[in-house]
């Protein structure tokens, strides 16, 4: 594996746009450290699988990417995503025995933290006297679960958290993950729930200094981010099971666009969700038809991720059987 | 005070741009609740001052505002700001006896939390056994200070936290604060450290649905946000002491722009800071000349906010004396 070898990584798609995007991106900080962590994580989980347990690894992407508008970044375009979908899904993947690489936007929702207040440190704790910090009784159960479950998953080597902020970081780390999972073959799964920017300002054409506001309205031309799903599927991780997401605010075009993505990028599943109802139901688009997945409305604490991950795990199992 | 009466609030500046911005903004959620909280907070602190203690109130704004690009917001332009300046300054204002309205971007740095890790809940705590949450010894001091100091300030009615996300929310809440501090006269101080968007998409001309990426590059025209400093100074809070901030990445134009802002918006001080050196030094621009404020380099934990707030408090005292 050599993630830095750009020319090899785009071999089959031969997409000049994509090569150009990577060549012009600002270099990834800590790239070699991230690579090392990943290789160790994958190797540990591959070793477990050789003991006969059949370890599967999923890369869950979560939260939105940013697009800088200036090189010394003061302003940027952001894609909204709380990271609830990705963090909840991570919990269910862990519960199903997967090892998870959680590629998430810095500051977004973490696994096991969904039901905590926005600022848990200041909102859940008290200093009872000079020497004792206590959790408020009303938050005790959720706080303990968050801290305990997170620590257990990390300690047993089943959860690797990698943060990103910009679209450049996101795609560069995704490439590193994809190339490092190749050794896992069909046991690798990509669950691409992050809200990735469609438009960006190429690094070279970006203003170096803060854009000045004194000279009237601001006209901007943003270029399209090349679609990386093709290159992920064909070149980076051709044997992995791949699931992408489609979010729209307009129901009318949602299923059509999800179907097109399934074909165009040769995905195994596309999860179609509409902004307003995405916590109640999603529609999973596959080659064999659409499946509506709804949360269990008889339980107030039930979420749509629980049945969704059950479906994903079943389909991944079937895919593994078909390959062996 | 009637914050909803737009026509009164723009009387003297007669700025059609500003009236238009407010008229077309999406209505502020929980406006009446925010108003009530503010009135109570101001009234409590005014009552203290009648007991002879001379209570001062400062509005500290902190973090960056966002500009939605779509009405059902998936994408937005964001102004980078961690909120370190505003949260650190809040600590020193509280220490100097001020009551603080902390108008901050959701999720940015909170007072007393600067030296904590990004995700304090998951990084600072452990579950020692089934029933006990403990702080890791290395984080114990900072965690206790954060929880304890924050709680004490809120409990004694000296700290009111109001969050915002968009430029629309920010300016609407700032107006409510300004109008509610009028009764305090010159005891009110505005310390406007937030990174406010210069450009926005007027709500009516905004795309209702998510902008589609299939049709080539994206051309955007953003309008200038009308400058609210004039209306704050002249109409909303004409007797308050007002400090604005100027951030640039290009040192060459920084002082010139800060000087112009001082004149144009009739500020009492403009704090000029350059992106790369802003944690080491700032230059305070006033009618009587510029003052360079640096952090105490002999102490590793010293910050530039400590001497900055000392200077601000001194100048506010002089301003109060000159008015009485």
Coordinates of C-alpha atoms in Angstrom, one line a residue:
Chain A
X1 CA 0.0 0.0 0.0
X2 CA 1.3 3.4 -0.9
X3 CA -1.3 6.1 -0.3
X4 CA 1.0 8.9 -1.5
X5 CA 1.3 7.4 -4.9
X6 CA -1.4 9.4 -6.6
X7 CA -0.9 8.0 -10.1
X8 CA -1.5 4.4 -9.0
X9 CA -4.6 5.3 -7.0
X10 CA -6.5 6.7 -10.0
X11 CA -5.3 4.1 -12.5
X12 CA -8.6 2.6 -13.6
X13 CA -10.9 5.6 -13.6
X14 CA -8.3 7.7 -15.3
X15 CA -10.1 10.8 -14.0
X16 CA -8.0 13.9 -14.6
X17 CA -10.3 16.0 -12.3
X18 CA -9.7 13.8 -9.4
X19 CA -5.9 13.6 -9.9
X20 CA -5.9 17.4 -10.2
X21 CA -8.0 17.8 -7.0
X22 CA -5.5 15.7 -5.0
X23 CA -2.4 17.3 -6.6
X24 CA -3.6 20.8 -5.7
X25 CA -4.8 20.0 -2.2
X26 CA -2.9 21.4 0.8
X27 CA -0.8 18.5 2.1
X28 CA -2.5 16.5 4.9
X29 CA -1.0 17.2 8.4
X30 CA 0.1 14.1 10.3
X31 CA -0.4 11.9 7.3
X32 CA 2.2 9.4 8.4
X33 CA 0.8 9.2 11.9
X34 CA -2.7 8.6 10.6
X35 CA -1.3 5.9 8.2
X36 CA 0.5 4.1 11.1
X37 CA -2.6 4.2 13.3
X38 CA -4.7 2.8 10.5
X39 CA -2.3 0.0 9.6
X40 CA -2.1 -1.1 13.3
X41 CA -5.9 -1.0 13.7
X42 CA -6.5 -3.0 10.5
X43 CA -3.7 -5.5 11.3
X44 CA -5.0 -6.1 14.8
X45 CA -8.5 -6.7 13.5
X46 CA -7.3 -8.9 10.7
X47 CA -5.3 -11.0 13.2
X48 CA -8.5 -11.5 15.2
X49 CA -10.2 -12.8 12.1
X50 CA -7.5 -15.3 11.5
X51 CA -8.4 -16.8 14.8
X52 CA -11.6 -17.9 13.1
X53 CA -13.9 -15.1 14.3
X54 CA -14.3 -13.4 10.9
X55 CA -13.7 -9.8 11.9
X56 CA -15.3 -7.2 9.8
X57 CA -14.2 -3.5 9.6
X58 CA -16.5 -0.6 8.7
X59 CA -15.5 2.9 7.8
X60 CA -18.3 5.2 9.0
X61 CA -18.0 8.8 7.8
X62 CA -19.9 11.4 9.8
X63 CA -20.6 15.2 9.9
X64 CA -20.1 17.8 7.2
X65 CA -17.0 18.9 5.3
X66 CA -15.9 22.6 5.0
X67 CA -14.6 24.4 1.9
X68 CA -12.2 27.2 2.7
X69 CA -12.7 30.4 0.7
X70 CA -9.3 31.9 1.7
X71 CA -6.0 30.2 2.1
X72 CA -5.4 31.8 5.5
X73 CA -8.9 30.6 6.4
X74 CA -11.3 33.1 8.0
X75 CA -14.3 32.2 5.9
X76 CA -15.5 28.9 4.6
X77 CA -18.6 27.1 3.3
X78 CA -19.9 24.4 5.6
X79 CA -22.3 21.5 5.0
X80 CA -24.7 21.1 7.8
X81 CA -24.6 17.8 9.6
X82 CA -24.8 17.1 13.4
X83 CA -23.2 13.7 13.0
X84 CA -26.1 12.0 14.7
X85 CA -26.6 9.4 11.9
X86 CA -22.9 8.5 11.9
X87 CA -22.4 8.3 15.6
X88 CA -25.6 6.3 16.2
X89 CA -24.7 3.9 13.4
X90 CA -21.3 3.4 14.9
X91 CA -22.8 2.2 18.1
X92 CA -24.9 -0.4 16.3
X93 CA -21.9 -1.6 14.1
X94 CA -19.9 -2.0 17.3
X95 CA -22.8 -4.0 18.9
X96 CA -22.9 -6.2 15.8
X97 CA -19.2 -7.1 16.2
X98 CA -17.7 -4.7 13.6
X99 CA -14.5 -2.8 14.2
X100 CA -15.2 0.9 13.3
X101 CA -13.0 3.6 11.8
X102 CA -15.0 6.7 12.7
X103 CA -14.0 9.4 10.2
X104 CA -15.8 12.4 11.7
X105 CA -16.0 16.2 11.5
X106 CA -14.3 17.7 14.5
X107 CA -16.8 18.8 17.2
X108 CA -19.7 16.7 15.9
X109 CA -21.7 14.1 17.8
X110 CA -19.6 11.2 19.1
X111 CA -20.7 7.6 19.6
X112 CA -22.7 7.1 22.8
X113 CA -23.1 10.9 23.3
X114 CA -26.4 11.4 21.4
X115 CA -28.6 11.9 24.4
X116 CA -26.3 14.2 26.3
X117 CA -26.9 18.0 26.4
X118 CA -24.8 20.2 24.0
X119 CA -22.3 21.1 26.6
X120 CA -22.2 18.0 28.9
X121 CA -19.3 19.2 31.1
X122 CA -21.0 22.4 32.2
X123 CA -24.5 21.1 32.2
X124 CA -24.2 17.6 33.8
X125 CA -21.7 18.1 36.6
X126 CA -21.5 19.9 39.9
X127 CA -18.7 20.7 42.3
X128 CA -20.3 19.5 45.6
X129 CA -17.5 20.8 47.8
X130 CA -13.9 21.8 47.3
X131 CA -12.8 18.4 46.4
X132 CA -15.6 16.5 44.7
X133 CA -17.1 16.6 41.2
X134 CA -20.5 14.9 41.0
X135 CA -22.8 14.1 38.1
X136 CA -26.3 15.5 38.5
X137 CA -28.6 12.5 39.2
X138 CA -30.8 13.2 36.2
X139 CA -27.8 12.9 33.8
X140 CA -26.0 10.1 35.7
X141 CA -27.1 7.1 33.6
X142 CA -26.3 8.7 30.2
X143 CA -23.0 10.2 31.3
X144 CA -21.8 6.9 32.7
X145 CA -22.9 5.1 29.6
X146 CA -21.1 7.6 27.3
X147 CA -17.8 7.5 29.1
X148 CA -17.8 3.8 29.8
X149 CA -18.9 2.5 26.4
X150 CA -16.6 4.8 24.5
X151 CA -13.6 3.8 26.6
X152 CA -14.4 0.1 26.3
X153 CA -14.6 0.2 22.5
X154 CA -11.4 2.2 22.2
X155 CA -9.5 0.0 24.7
X156 CA -10.5 -3.3 23.0
X157 CA -9.2 -1.9 19.7
X158 CA -12.6 -1.8 18.0
X159 CA -13.0 1.9 17.6
X160 CA -10.5 4.3 15.9
X161 CA -11.6 7.9 15.7
X162 CA -10.1 10.1 13.0
X163 CA -11.2 13.8 12.8
X164 CA -11.4 16.1 9.7
X165 CA -12.5 19.6 9.0
X166 CA -12.0 20.5 5.3
X167 CA -13.0 18.6 2.2
X168 CA -9.3 18.2 1.5
X169 CA -8.6 16.5 4.8
X170 CA -11.7 14.3 4.4
X171 CA -10.9 12.9 1.0
X172 CA -7.2 12.4 1.8
X173 CA -8.0 10.4 4.9
X174 CA -10.7 8.5 3.2
X175 CA -8.2 7.5 0.6
X176 CA -5.7 6.3 3.3
X177 CA -8.5 4.3 4.9
X178 CA -9.7 2.7 1.7
X179 CA -6.2 1.7 0.6
X180 CA -5.4 0.2 4.0
X181 CA -8.6 -1.9 4.1
X182 CA -7.7 -3.6 0.8
X183 CA -6.1 -6.5 2.7
X184 CA -9.5 -7.2 4.2
X185 CA -11.2 -7.9 0.9
X186 CA -15.0 -8.2 1.1
X187 CA -14.9 -7.9 4.9
X188 CA -14.5 -4.2 4.6
X189 CA -17.6 -1.9 4.5
X190 CA -17.9 1.8 3.6
X191 CA -20.8 3.6 5.2
X192 CA -20.5 7.1 3.8
X193 CA -22.9 9.2 5.9
X194 CA -20.8 12.4 5.9
X195 CA -22.3 15.4 4.2
X196 CA -19.6 16.1 1.6
X197 CA -19.3 19.5 -0.2
X198 CA -20.3 19.5 -3.8
X199 CA -18.5 22.7 -4.6
X200 CA -15.1 24.0 -3.7
X201 CA -12.6 26.7 -4.5
X202 CA -9.4 25.2 -6.0
X203 CA -6.5 25.9 -3.6
X204 CA -4.4 27.8 -6.2
X205 CA -7.2 30.1 -7.2
X206 CA -8.1 30.9 -3.6
X207 CA -7.6 34.4 -2.2
X208 CA -4.5 34.3 0.1
X209 CA -5.8 37.1 2.4
X210 CA -9.2 37.8 3.9
X211 CA -11.7 38.9 1.2
X212 CA -12.4 42.6 1.6
X213 CA -16.0 43.8 2.1
X214 CA -15.5 47.4 1.1
X215 CA -16.0 46.9 -2.6
X216 CA -19.7 46.0 -3.0
X217 CA -21.3 42.6 -3.5
X218 CA -19.1 39.5 -3.6
X219 CA -19.2 37.3 -6.7
X220 CA -17.9 33.8 -6.3
X221 CA -17.5 30.9 -8.8
X222 CA -17.2 27.5 -7.1
X223 CA -16.0 24.5 -9.0
X224 CA -17.6 21.1 -8.6
X225 CA -15.8 18.6 -6.3
X226 CA -15.1 15.6 -8.5
X227 CA -17.2 12.6 -7.5
X228 CA -14.9 10.4 -5.4
X229 CA -17.4 7.5 -5.1
X230 CA -16.3 6.1 -8.5
X231 CA -12.6 6.1 -7.6
X232 CA -13.3 4.6 -4.1
X233 CA -15.3 1.8 -5.6
X234 CA -13.1 1.1 -8.7
X235 CA -9.6 1.9 -7.6
X236 CA -9.2 2.4 -3.9
X237 CA -11.3 -0.5 -2.5
X238 CA -12.8 -2.5 -5.3
X239 CA -13.8 -5.5 -3.2
X240 CA -15.4 -3.6 -0.3
X241 CA -19.2 -3.4 0.3
X242 CA -20.1 0.3 -0.4
X243 CA -23.0 2.3 0.9
X244 CA -23.5 6.0 0.1
X245 CA -26.1 8.5 1.2
X246 CA -28.3 11.0 -0.6
X247 CA -29.9 13.9 1.3
X248 CA -32.4 16.2 -0.3
X249 CA -34.8 18.7 0.9
X250 CA -37.1 18.1 -2.0
X251 CA -38.8 14.7 -1.8
X252 CA -39.8 14.7 -5.5
X253 CA -36.2 14.4 -6.8
X254 CA -34.8 12.3 -3.9
X255 CA -35.4 8.7 -5.1
X256 CA -34.5 9.5 -8.7
X257 CA -31.2 11.0 -7.6
X258 CA -30.5 8.0 -5.2
X259 CA -31.2 5.6 -8.1
X260 CA -28.9 7.4 -10.4
X261 CA -26.1 7.4 -7.8
X262 CA -26.5 3.6 -7.3
X263 CA -26.0 3.1 -11.1
X264 CA -23.3 5.7 -11.7
X265 CA -21.0 4.9 -8.8
X266 CA -21.9 1.2 -8.7
X267 CA -22.8 1.3 -5.0
X268 CA -24.3 -1.7 -3.2
X269 CA -26.8 0.5 -1.4
X270 CA -27.8 4.1 -1.4
X271 CA -29.6 5.4 1.7
X272 CA -32.1 8.1 0.6
X273 CA -33.1 10.6 3.3
X274 CA -35.1 13.7 3.3
X275 CA -34.0 16.5 5.5
X276 CA -37.3 16.9 7.5
X277 CA -38.1 13.2 8.0
X278 CA -34.6 11.7 8.2
X279 CA -35.0 10.7 11.9
X280 CA -38.2 8.8 11.2
X281 CA -37.5 6.9 8.0
X282 CA -35.0 6.3 5.2
X283 CA -35.4 4.5 1.9
X284 CA -32.7 2.1 1.0
X285 CA -32.2 1.9 -2.7
X286 CA -30.6 -1.3 -4.1
X287 CA -30.4 -3.2 -7.4
X288 CA -33.2 -5.4 -6.2
X289 CA -35.6 -2.7 -5.3
X290 CA -36.3 -0.1 -2.6
X291 CA -36.7 -0.9 1.1
X292 CA -38.3 1.6 3.5
X293 CA -36.8 1.5 7.0
X294 CA -38.7 3.2 9.8
X295 CA -37.9 3.6 13.5
X296 CA -40.1 1.6 15.9
X297 CA -42.8 4.1 16.7
X298 CA -44.0 2.1 19.7
X299 CA -40.8 3.0 21.6
X300 CA -40.0 6.7 22.2
X301 CA -36.3 6.0 22.4
X302 CA -36.1 4.0 19.2
X303 CA -34.1 5.3 16.3
X304 CA -34.0 4.6 12.6
X305 CA -30.3 3.5 12.7
X306 CA -31.1 0.4 14.7
X307 CA -33.2 -1.3 11.9
X308 CA -31.0 0.3 9.2
X309 CA -27.7 -1.2 10.6
X310 CA -29.5 -4.6 11.0
X311 CA -30.4 -4.5 7.3
X312 CA -26.9 -3.4 6.3
X313 CA -25.2 -6.1 8.3
X314 CA -27.6 -8.8 6.8
X315 CA -26.8 -7.6 3.2
X316 CA -23.1 -7.4 4.0
X317 CA -23.3 -11.0 5.2
X318 CA -25.0 -12.1 2.0
X319 CA -22.3 -10.3 0.0
X320 CA -19.6 -12.0 1.9
X321 CA -21.2 -15.4 1.3
X322 CA -21.6 -14.7 -2.4
X323 CA -17.9 -13.9 -2.6
X324 CA -16.5 -16.9 -0.7
Chain B
X1 CA -38.3 49.2 25.6
X2 CA -39.9 47.6 22.6
X3 CA -37.4 45.6 20.6
X4 CA -40.0 44.5 18.0
X5 CA -40.7 48.1 17.0
X6 CA -38.3 48.2 14.1
X7 CA -39.2 51.7 12.9
X8 CA -38.2 53.3 16.3
X9 CA -34.9 51.4 16.5
X10 CA -33.5 52.8 13.2
X11 CA -34.9 56.4 13.8
X12 CA -31.7 58.4 13.7
X13 CA -29.6 56.6 11.3
X14 CA -32.5 56.3 8.8
X15 CA -30.6 53.5 7.2
X16 CA -32.9 51.7 4.7
X17 CA -30.5 48.8 4.2
X18 CA -30.6 48.0 7.9
X19 CA -34.4 48.2 8.2
X20 CA -34.6 46.0 5.1
X21 CA -32.2 43.4 6.6
X22 CA -34.3 43.1 9.8
X23 CA -37.7 43.1 8.0
X24 CA -36.6 40.3 5.7
X25 CA -34.8 38.2 8.3
X26 CA -36.5 34.9 9.5
X27 CA -38.3 35.7 12.8
X28 CA -36.1 35.0 15.9
X29 CA -37.2 31.8 17.8
X30 CA -37.9 32.2 21.5
X31 CA -37.7 36.0 21.2
X32 CA -40.0 36.7 24.1
X33 CA -38.2 34.2 26.3
X34 CA -34.8 35.9 25.5
X35 CA -36.3 39.3 26.2
X36 CA -37.7 38.2 29.6
X37 CA -34.3 36.6 30.6
X38 CA -32.5 39.8 29.6
X39 CA -34.9 42.1 31.4
X40 CA -34.6 40.0 34.6
X41 CA -30.8 39.9 34.3
X42 CA -30.5 43.7 33.8
X43 CA -33.0 44.5 36.5
X44 CA -31.2 42.3 39.1
X45 CA -27.9 43.9 38.3
X46 CA -29.4 47.4 38.3
X47 CA -30.9 46.7 41.7
X48 CA -27.5 45.7 43.0
X49 CA -26.1 49.0 41.7
X50 CA -28.8 51.0 43.7
X51 CA -27.4 49.4 46.8
X52 CA -24.4 51.6 46.2
X53 CA -22.1 49.0 44.5
X54 CA -22.2 50.6 41.0
X55 CA -22.8 47.4 39.0
X56 CA -21.6 47.5 35.4
X57 CA -22.9 45.2 32.6
X58 CA -20.9 44.1 29.6
X59 CA -22.2 42.4 26.5
X60 CA -19.4 40.1 25.2
X61 CA -20.0 38.7 21.7
X62 CA -18.0 35.6 20.8
X63 CA -17.5 33.2 17.9
X64 CA -18.4 33.5 14.3
X65 CA -21.8 33.9 12.6
X66 CA -23.1 31.8 9.7
X67 CA -24.9 32.8 6.6
X68 CA -27.3 30.3 5.2
X69 CA -27.2 29.7 1.5
X70 CA -30.5 27.8 1.4
X71 CA -33.7 28.4 3.3
X72 CA -34.0 24.8 4.4
X73 CA -30.4 25.1 5.5
X74 CA -27.9 22.4 4.3
X75 CA -25.1 24.7 3.3
X76 CA -23.9 27.9 4.8
X77 CA -20.9 30.3 4.9
X78 CA -19.2 30.4 8.2
X79 CA -16.7 32.9 9.8
X80 CA -13.9 31.1 11.6
X81 CA -13.7 31.9 15.3
X82 CA -13.0 29.5 18.2
X83 CA -14.5 31.9 20.7
X84 CA -11.3 31.9 22.8
X85 CA -11.0 35.7 22.9
X86 CA -14.6 36.2 24.0
X87 CA -14.6 33.4 26.6
X88 CA -11.3 34.5 28.1
X89 CA -12.4 38.2 28.2
X90 CA -15.6 37.1 29.9
X91 CA -13.6 35.5 32.7
X92 CA -11.6 38.8 33.3
X93 CA -14.8 40.9 33.2
X94 CA -16.4 38.7 35.8
X95 CA -13.3 39.0 37.9
X96 CA -13.4 42.8 37.6
X97 CA -17.0 42.8 39.0
X98 CA -18.9 43.1 35.7
X99 CA -22.1 41.2 35.0
X100 CA -21.7 39.6 31.6
X101 CA -24.2 38.8 28.8
X102 CA -22.2 36.2 26.8
X103 CA -23.7 36.3 23.3
X104 CA -21.9 33.3 21.7
X105 CA -21.9 31.0 18.8
X106 CA -23.3 27.6 19.7
X107 CA -20.5 25.1 20.4
X108 CA -17.7 27.6 20.7
X109 CA -15.4 27.9 23.7
X110 CA -17.1 28.7 27.0
X111 CA -15.7 30.8 29.9
X112 CA -13.3 28.8 32.1
X113 CA -13.1 26.0 29.5
X114 CA -10.1 27.3 27.4
X115 CA -7.6 24.8 28.8
X116 CA -9.8 21.7 28.5
X117 CA -9.4 19.2 25.7
X118 CA -11.9 19.5 22.7
X119 CA -14.1 16.8 24.0
X120 CA -13.8 17.0 27.8
X121 CA -16.4 14.4 28.7
X122 CA -14.8 11.6 26.8
X123 CA -11.2 12.7 27.3
X124 CA -11.1 13.7 31.0
X125 CA -13.3 11.1 32.7
X126 CA -13.2 7.4 33.5
X127 CA -15.7 5.0 34.9
X128 CA -13.7 3.4 37.6
X129 CA -16.2 0.7 38.4
X130 CA -19.9 0.2 37.7
X131 CA -20.9 3.1 39.9
X132 CA -18.2 5.7 39.9
X133 CA -17.2 8.4 37.5
X134 CA -13.7 9.9 38.2
X135 CA -11.7 12.6 36.6
X136 CA -8.3 11.7 35.4
X137 CA -5.7 13.2 37.8
X138 CA -4.0 15.2 35.0
X139 CA -7.2 17.0 34.2
X140 CA -8.6 17.3 37.7
X141 CA -7.7 20.9 38.4
X142 CA -8.9 22.4 35.1
X143 CA -12.2 20.4 35.1
X144 CA -13.0 21.4 38.7
X145 CA -12.3 25.0 38.0
X146 CA -14.4 25.0 34.8
X147 CA -17.5 23.5 36.4
X148 CA -17.1 25.4 39.7
X149 CA -16.4 28.9 38.4
X150 CA -19.1 28.6 35.7
X151 CA -21.7 27.5 38.2
X152 CA -20.8 30.2 40.7
X153 CA -21.0 33.0 38.1
X154 CA -24.4 31.8 36.8
X155 CA -25.8 31.2 40.3
X156 CA -25.0 34.7 41.6
X157 CA -26.7 36.2 38.5
X158 CA -23.5 37.6 37.0
X159 CA -23.4 35.5 33.8
X160 CA -26.2 35.2 31.2
X161 CA -25.3 32.9 28.2
X162 CA -27.3 33.5 25.0
X163 CA -26.4 31.3 22.0
X164 CA -26.7 32.1 18.3
X165 CA -25.9 30.4 15.0
X166 CA -26.8 32.6 12.0
X167 CA -26.1 36.3 11.3
X168 CA -29.9 36.8 11.6
X169 CA -30.1 35.5 15.1
X170 CA -26.9 37.3 16.1
X171 CA -28.1 40.7 15.1
X172 CA -31.6 40.3 16.4
X173 CA -30.4 39.2 19.8
X174 CA -27.8 42.0 19.9
X175 CA -30.6 44.5 19.3
X176 CA -32.6 43.0 22.2
X177 CA -29.5 43.3 24.5
X178 CA -28.7 46.8 23.4
X179 CA -32.3 48.1 23.9
X180 CA -32.5 46.4 27.3
X181 CA -29.2 47.9 28.6
X182 CA -30.4 51.5 27.8
X183 CA -31.6 51.9 31.4
X184 CA -28.0 51.4 32.6
X185 CA -26.8 54.4 30.8
X186 CA -23.0 54.6 30.6
X187 CA -22.5 51.6 32.9
X188 CA -23.2 49.4 29.9
X189 CA -20.3 48.2 27.7
X190 CA -20.3 46.5 24.4
X191 CA -17.3 44.3 23.6
X192 CA -18.0 43.0 20.1
X193 CA -15.4 40.2 19.6
X194 CA -17.6 38.0 17.4
X195 CA -16.5 37.4 13.8
X196 CA -19.6 38.7 12.0
X197 CA -20.2 37.9 8.3
X198 CA -19.6 40.7 5.9
X199 CA -21.7 39.1 3.1
X200 CA -25.0 37.3 3.1
X201 CA -27.8 36.0 0.9
X202 CA -31.0 38.0 1.5
X203 CA -33.6 35.5 2.8
X204 CA -36.1 36.2 0.0
X205 CA -33.6 35.6 -2.8
X206 CA -32.3 32.4 -1.1
X207 CA -32.9 29.0 -2.8
X208 CA -35.7 27.2 -0.9
X209 CA -34.3 23.7 -1.6
X210 CA -30.7 22.4 -1.6
X211 CA -28.7 23.8 -4.5
X212 CA -28.2 21.1 -7.1
X213 CA -24.6 20.2 -8.1
X214 CA -25.4 18.5 -11.5
X215 CA -25.4 21.7 -13.5
X216 CA -21.7 22.8 -13.6
X217 CA -20.0 25.4 -11.4
X218 CA -21.9 27.4 -8.9
X219 CA -22.0 31.2 -9.3
X220 CA -23.1 33.1 -6.2
X221 CA -23.7 36.8 -5.6
X222 CA -23.6 37.7 -2.0
X223 CA -24.8 41.1 -0.7
X224 CA -23.0 43.1 2.0
X225 CA -24.4 42.9 5.5
X226 CA -25.3 46.4 6.5
X227 CA -22.9 47.8 9.1
X228 CA -24.8 47.5 12.4
X229 CA -22.1 49.3 14.5
X230 CA -23.6 52.7 13.5
X231 CA -27.1 51.8 14.5
X232 CA -26.0 50.2 17.8
X233 CA -24.0 53.3 18.7
X234 CA -26.5 55.9 17.6
X235 CA -29.9 54.4 18.0
X236 CA -29.9 51.2 20.1
X237 CA -27.5 52.1 23.0
X238 CA -26.3 55.7 22.5
X239 CA -24.8 56.1 26.0
X240 CA -23.0 52.8 26.3
X241 CA -19.2 52.4 25.9
X242 CA -18.5 50.6 22.6
X243 CA -15.5 48.5 21.6
X244 CA -15.3 46.7 18.2
X245 CA -12.7 44.4 16.7
X246 CA -10.9 44.3 13.4
X247 CA -9.3 41.1 12.3
X248 CA -7.1 41.0 9.1
X249 CA -4.7 38.5 7.7
X250 CA -2.7 41.3 6.0
X251 CA -0.8 43.5 8.6
X252 CA -0.4 46.2 6.0
X253 CA -4.0 47.2 5.9
X254 CA -5.0 46.4 9.5
X255 CA -4.3 49.7 11.3
X256 CA -5.7 51.8 8.5
X257 CA -8.9 49.8 8.6
X258 CA -9.2 49.9 12.4
X259 CA -8.7 53.7 12.3
X260 CA -11.4 54.1 9.7
X261 CA -13.8 51.9 11.8
X262 CA -13.2 54.1 14.9
X263 CA -14.2 57.2 12.9
X264 CA -17.0 55.8 10.9
X265 CA -18.9 54.0 13.6
X266 CA -17.9 56.4 16.4
X267 CA -16.4 53.6 18.6
X268 CA -14.6 54.3 21.8
X269 CA -12.0 51.7 21.0
X270 CA -11.2 49.4 18.1
X271 CA -9.1 46.3 18.9
X272 CA -6.9 45.5 15.9
X273 CA -5.7 41.9 15.6
X274 CA -3.8 40.0 13.0
X275 CA -4.8 36.4 12.5
X276 CA -1.3 34.9 13.1
X277 CA -0.2 37.0 16.1
X278 CA -3.6 37.6 17.8
X279 CA -2.8 35.5 20.8
X280 CA 0.4 37.4 21.5
X281 CA -0.6 41.0 21.0
X282 CA -3.3 43.3 19.9
X283 CA -3.2 47.1 19.1
X284 CA -6.0 49.1 20.7
X285 CA -6.9 52.1 18.5
X286 CA -8.5 55.1 20.2
X287 CA -9.1 58.8 19.5
X288 CA -6.0 59.6 21.6
X289 CA -3.6 57.2 19.8
X290 CA -2.7 53.5 19.6
X291 CA -1.8 51.2 22.5
X292 CA 0.0 48.0 22.0
X293 CA -1.1 45.3 24.4
X294 CA 1.0 42.2 24.8
X295 CA 0.7 39.1 26.9
X296 CA 3.2 38.7 29.7
X297 CA 5.9 36.6 28.0
X298 CA 7.6 35.7 31.3
X299 CA 4.6 33.5 32.3
X300 CA 3.7 30.6 30.0
X301 CA 0.0 30.6 31.1
X302 CA -0.4 34.4 30.6
X303 CA -2.8 35.6 27.9
X304 CA -3.3 38.9 26.1
X305 CA -6.9 39.2 27.4
X306 CA -5.7 39.9 31.0
X307 CA -4.0 43.2 30.2
X308 CA -6.5 44.0 27.5
X309 CA -9.5 43.8 29.9
X310 CA -7.5 45.8 32.5
X311 CA -7.1 48.6 29.9
X312 CA -10.8 48.4 28.9
X313 CA -12.0 48.5 32.5
X314 CA -9.8 51.6 33.2
X315 CA -11.0 53.4 30.1
X316 CA -14.6 52.5 30.9
X317 CA -14.1 53.9 34.4
X318 CA -12.7 57.2 33.0
X319 CA -15.7 57.3 30.6
X320 CA -18.1 56.9 33.5
X321 CA -16.4 59.6 35.5
X322 CA -16.6 62.0 32.5
X323 CA -20.3 61.4 32.2
X324 CA -21.2 61.8 35.9

